[in-house]
mmCIF file of C-alpha atoms in Angstrom:
data_model
loop_
_atom_site.group_PDB
_atom_site.id
_atom_site.type_symbol
_atom_site.label_atom_id
_atom_site.label_comp_id
_atom_site.label_asym_id
_atom_site.label_seq_id
_atom_site.Cartn_x
_atom_site.Cartn_y
_atom_site.Cartn_z
ATOM 1 C CA UNK A 119 -47.401 -47.621 52.822
ATOM 2 C CA UNK A 120 -45.141 -45.466 51.053
ATOM 3 C CA UNK A 121 -43.952 -42.596 50.354
ATOM 4 C CA UNK A 122 -41.866 -40.775 47.540
ATOM 5 C CA UNK A 123 -39.375 -38.425 46.071
ATOM 6 C CA UNK A 124 -36.950 -37.227 43.517
ATOM 7 C CA UNK A 125 -33.430 -36.482 43.428
ATOM 8 C CA UNK A 126 -30.324 -35.453 41.746
ATOM 9 C CA UNK A 127 -27.061 -34.782 41.897
ATOM 10 C CA UNK A 128 -24.113 -34.078 40.050
ATOM 11 C CA UNK A 129 -19.897 -35.237 40.092
ATOM 12 C CA UNK A 130 -17.436 -37.305 39.878
ATOM 13 C CA UNK A 131 -17.034 -38.754 42.952
ATOM 14 C CA UNK A 132 -19.020 -39.799 46.175
ATOM 15 C CA UNK A 133 -17.983 -36.925 47.953
ATOM 16 C CA UNK A 134 -18.895 -34.786 45.288
ATOM 17 C CA UNK A 135 -21.561 -36.804 44.862
ATOM 18 C CA UNK A 136 -22.849 -35.908 48.712
ATOM 19 C CA UNK A 137 -22.264 -32.630 48.575
ATOM 20 C CA UNK A 138 -23.912 -31.616 45.326
ATOM 21 C CA UNK A 139 -27.065 -34.303 46.786
ATOM 22 C CA UNK A 140 -30.391 -32.198 46.664
ATOM 23 C CA UNK A 141 -34.350 -34.008 46.732
ATOM 24 C CA UNK A 142 -37.571 -33.878 47.829
ATOM 25 C CA UNK A 143 -40.362 -36.357 48.381
ATOM 26 C CA UNK A 144 -43.136 -37.696 51.178
ATOM 27 C CA UNK A 145 -42.515 -39.980 54.088
ATOM 28 C CA UNK A 146 -45.159 -42.102 55.338
ATOM 29 C CA UNK A 147 -44.635 -42.104 59.339
ATOM 30 C CA UNK A 148 -45.611 -44.694 61.707
ATOM 31 C CA UNK A 149 -44.885 -45.377 65.539
ATOM 32 C CA UNK A 150 -42.533 -42.810 66.001
ATOM 33 C CA UNK A 151 -41.370 -42.828 70.055
ATOM 34 C CA UNK A 152 -40.018 -39.902 71.761
ATOM 35 C CA UNK A 153 -38.181 -41.875 74.613
ATOM 36 C CA UNK A 154 -37.900 -39.900 77.514
ATOM 37 C CA UNK A 155 -39.330 -36.512 75.676
ATOM 38 C CA UNK A 156 -42.686 -35.247 76.292
ATOM 39 C CA UNK A 157 -43.209 -32.510 73.765
ATOM 40 C CA UNK A 158 -47.018 -31.924 75.167
ATOM 41 C CA UNK A 159 -45.663 -31.340 78.326
ATOM 42 C CA UNK A 160 -42.614 -29.014 77.143
ATOM 43 C CA UNK A 161 -45.676 -27.146 75.074
ATOM 44 C CA UNK A 162 -47.608 -26.626 78.169
ATOM 45 C CA UNK A 163 -44.569 -25.299 80.158
ATOM 46 C CA UNK A 164 -43.724 -23.012 77.604
ATOM 47 C CA UNK A 165 -47.115 -21.272 77.732
ATOM 48 C CA UNK A 166 -47.365 -21.374 80.992
ATOM 49 C CA UNK A 167 -50.529 -23.456 81.465
ATOM 50 C CA UNK A 168 -50.009 -25.603 83.876
ATOM 51 C CA UNK A 169 -49.060 -29.359 83.741
ATOM 52 C CA UNK A 170 -50.250 -32.332 82.459
ATOM 53 C CA UNK A 171 -50.287 -35.854 83.790
ATOM 54 C CA UNK A 172 -47.387 -37.768 82.769
ATOM 55 C CA UNK A 173 -48.074 -40.331 79.794
ATOM 56 C CA UNK A 174 -49.117 -43.898 80.630
ATOM 57 C CA UNK A 175 -46.799 -44.740 78.256
ATOM 58 C CA UNK A 176 -44.306 -43.748 75.755
ATOM 59 C CA UNK A 177 -44.923 -40.575 73.909
ATOM 60 C CA UNK A 178 -45.968 -41.757 69.884
ATOM 61 C CA UNK A 179 -46.696 -40.452 66.830
ATOM 62 C CA UNK A 180 -48.845 -43.221 65.311
ATOM 63 C CA UNK A 181 -49.342 -41.995 61.914
ATOM 64 C CA UNK A 182 -48.713 -38.832 59.470
ATOM 65 C CA UNK A 183 -46.913 -38.008 56.092
ATOM 66 C CA UNK A 184 -44.310 -35.386 56.312
ATOM 67 C CA UNK A 185 -43.275 -33.836 53.272
ATOM 68 C CA UNK A 186 -39.465 -32.777 52.484
ATOM 69 C CA UNK A 187 -36.369 -31.456 51.259
ATOM 70 C CA UNK A 188 -32.357 -32.288 50.778
ATOM 71 C CA UNK A 189 -30.015 -29.749 50.362
ATOM 72 C CA UNK A 190 -27.063 -28.552 51.878
ATOM 73 C CA UNK A 191 -26.477 -32.177 54.095
ATOM 74 C CA UNK A 192 -29.923 -31.210 55.936
ATOM 75 C CA UNK A 193 -33.322 -32.673 55.227
ATOM 76 C CA UNK A 194 -35.820 -29.542 55.681
ATOM 77 C CA UNK A 195 -39.501 -29.219 56.557
ATOM 78 C CA UNK A 196 -41.614 -26.154 56.234
ATOM 79 C CA UNK A 197 -45.159 -25.913 57.930
ATOM 80 C CA UNK A 198 -45.931 -29.848 57.975
ATOM 81 C CA UNK A 199 -48.949 -30.605 60.135
ATOM 82 C CA UNK A 200 -48.754 -33.162 62.425
ATOM 83 C CA UNK A 201 -51.417 -34.289 65.217
ATOM 84 C CA UNK A 202 -49.968 -35.864 68.640
ATOM 85 C CA UNK A 203 -52.522 -36.911 71.139
ATOM 86 C CA UNK A 204 -54.806 -34.383 70.058
ATOM 87 C CA UNK A 205 -52.741 -31.332 69.544
ATOM 88 C CA UNK A 206 -52.180 -30.603 66.326
ATOM 89 C CA UNK A 207 -48.873 -29.140 65.096
ATOM 90 C CA UNK A 208 -46.713 -27.644 62.796
ATOM 91 C CA UNK A 209 -42.749 -28.360 62.008
ATOM 92 C CA UNK A 210 -40.644 -25.902 59.767
ATOM 93 C CA UNK A 211 -36.451 -26.879 60.814
ATOM 94 C CA UNK A 212 -34.132 -28.750 59.983
ATOM 95 C CA UNK A 213 -32.259 -31.860 60.832
ATOM 96 C CA UNK A 214 -28.194 -32.291 59.642
ATOM 97 C CA UNK A 215 -27.008 -35.864 58.090
ATOM 98 C CA UNK A 216 -24.891 -35.848 61.630
ATOM 99 C CA UNK A 217 -28.148 -35.505 63.623
ATOM 100 C CA UNK A 218 -27.672 -32.389 64.611
ATOM 101 C CA UNK A 219 -31.660 -30.520 65.195
ATOM 102 C CA UNK A 220 -33.052 -27.450 64.584
ATOM 103 C CA UNK A 221 -36.929 -27.136 64.710
ATOM 104 C CA UNK A 222 -39.532 -24.570 65.508
ATOM 105 C CA UNK A 223 -42.587 -26.484 66.441
ATOM 106 C CA UNK A 224 -46.057 -24.776 66.888
ATOM 107 C CA UNK A 225 -49.042 -26.250 68.548
ATOM 108 C CA UNK A 226 -52.737 -25.549 69.022
ATOM 109 C CA UNK A 227 -52.668 -27.313 72.339
ATOM 110 C CA UNK A 228 -56.761 -26.791 72.756
ATOM 111 C CA UNK A 229 -57.538 -30.270 71.505
ATOM 112 C CA UNK A 230 -54.757 -32.506 74.439
ATOM 113 C CA UNK A 231 -56.830 -35.447 75.100
ATOM 114 C CA UNK A 232 -54.311 -36.315 78.669
ATOM 115 C CA UNK A 233 -55.938 -34.978 81.795
ATOM 116 C CA UNK A 234 -55.091 -31.831 83.209
ATOM 117 C CA UNK A 235 -53.375 -31.950 87.079
ATOM 118 C CA UNK A 236 -52.592 -28.729 87.219
ATOM 119 C CA UNK A 237 -53.922 -25.286 84.904
ATOM 120 C CA UNK A 238 -52.306 -21.972 85.337
ATOM 121 C CA UNK A 239 -55.804 -20.951 82.968
ATOM 122 C CA UNK A 240 -58.348 -23.171 81.671
ATOM 123 C CA UNK A 241 -57.706 -24.881 79.044
ATOM 124 C CA UNK A 242 -60.503 -23.192 77.104
ATOM 125 C CA UNK A 243 -58.433 -19.639 77.530
ATOM 126 C CA UNK A 244 -55.042 -21.454 76.227
ATOM 127 C CA UNK A 245 -53.699 -19.701 73.453
ATOM 128 C CA UNK A 246 -54.602 -20.650 70.374
ATOM 129 C CA UNK A 247 -50.528 -21.171 69.411
ATOM 130 C CA UNK A 248 -47.754 -22.165 71.487
ATOM 131 C CA UNK A 249 -44.162 -22.019 69.848
ATOM 132 C CA UNK A 250 -41.356 -24.053 70.870
ATOM 133 C CA UNK A 251 -37.821 -24.425 69.467
ATOM 134 C CA UNK A 252 -36.137 -27.860 69.726
ATOM 135 C CA UNK A 253 -32.378 -28.402 69.128
ATOM 136 C CA UNK A 254 -29.492 -30.353 69.916
ATOM 137 C CA UNK A 255 -29.524 -34.114 68.853
ATOM 138 C CA UNK A 256 -31.927 -35.971 67.514
ATOM 139 C CA UNK A 257 -32.145 -38.477 70.237
ATOM 140 C CA UNK A 258 -32.169 -35.509 73.272
ATOM 141 C CA UNK A 259 -33.346 -32.866 72.091
ATOM 142 C CA UNK A 260 -33.548 -29.482 74.394
ATOM 143 C CA UNK A 261 -36.403 -26.819 74.242
ATOM 144 C CA UNK A 262 -34.921 -23.579 73.794
ATOM 145 C CA UNK A 263 -36.620 -19.995 73.611
ATOM 146 C CA UNK A 264 -35.737 -18.915 70.145
ATOM 147 C CA UNK A 265 -34.468 -19.409 66.925
ATOM 148 C CA UNK A 266 -30.442 -20.346 66.746
ATOM 149 C CA UNK A 267 -28.278 -19.095 63.671
ATOM 150 C CA UNK A 268 -28.945 -22.101 61.670
ATOM 151 C CA UNK A 269 -32.310 -20.151 60.249
ATOM 152 C CA UNK A 270 -34.249 -23.020 61.213
ATOM 153 C CA UNK A 271 -37.390 -20.760 59.344
ATOM 154 C CA UNK A 272 -35.547 -21.243 55.592
#
């Protein structure tokens, strides 16, 4: 599987060309590992719905297609659908070329395939959509309560 895209830039020097770069494309994602970060547990806590059992292995996004744009030294996505362990996610935000992340993640948690170990409410009563904002460096994102000034919704 491959992705695709188109790009354009202008300038005479590498710096000018880098500053003027704009592109769009698609990427085929496979086996993206989240390290110590458990995004589903973060969503469940955010909506105060209880707790999930810890994953038996590192949480991974097994396969997805992602459409993106590049402009102003940032890779952006808008309303990109993904599935993670049965939860349906929608991503909107940006990742700078230096690794700074600003991402809004909307999640429908009703299809999670992990066992609930504690419930604030029945899973059928969960809100259809939980919203979480991730920020910081890509390697160690933190959950925030609101969108920052970087305008992740562009």
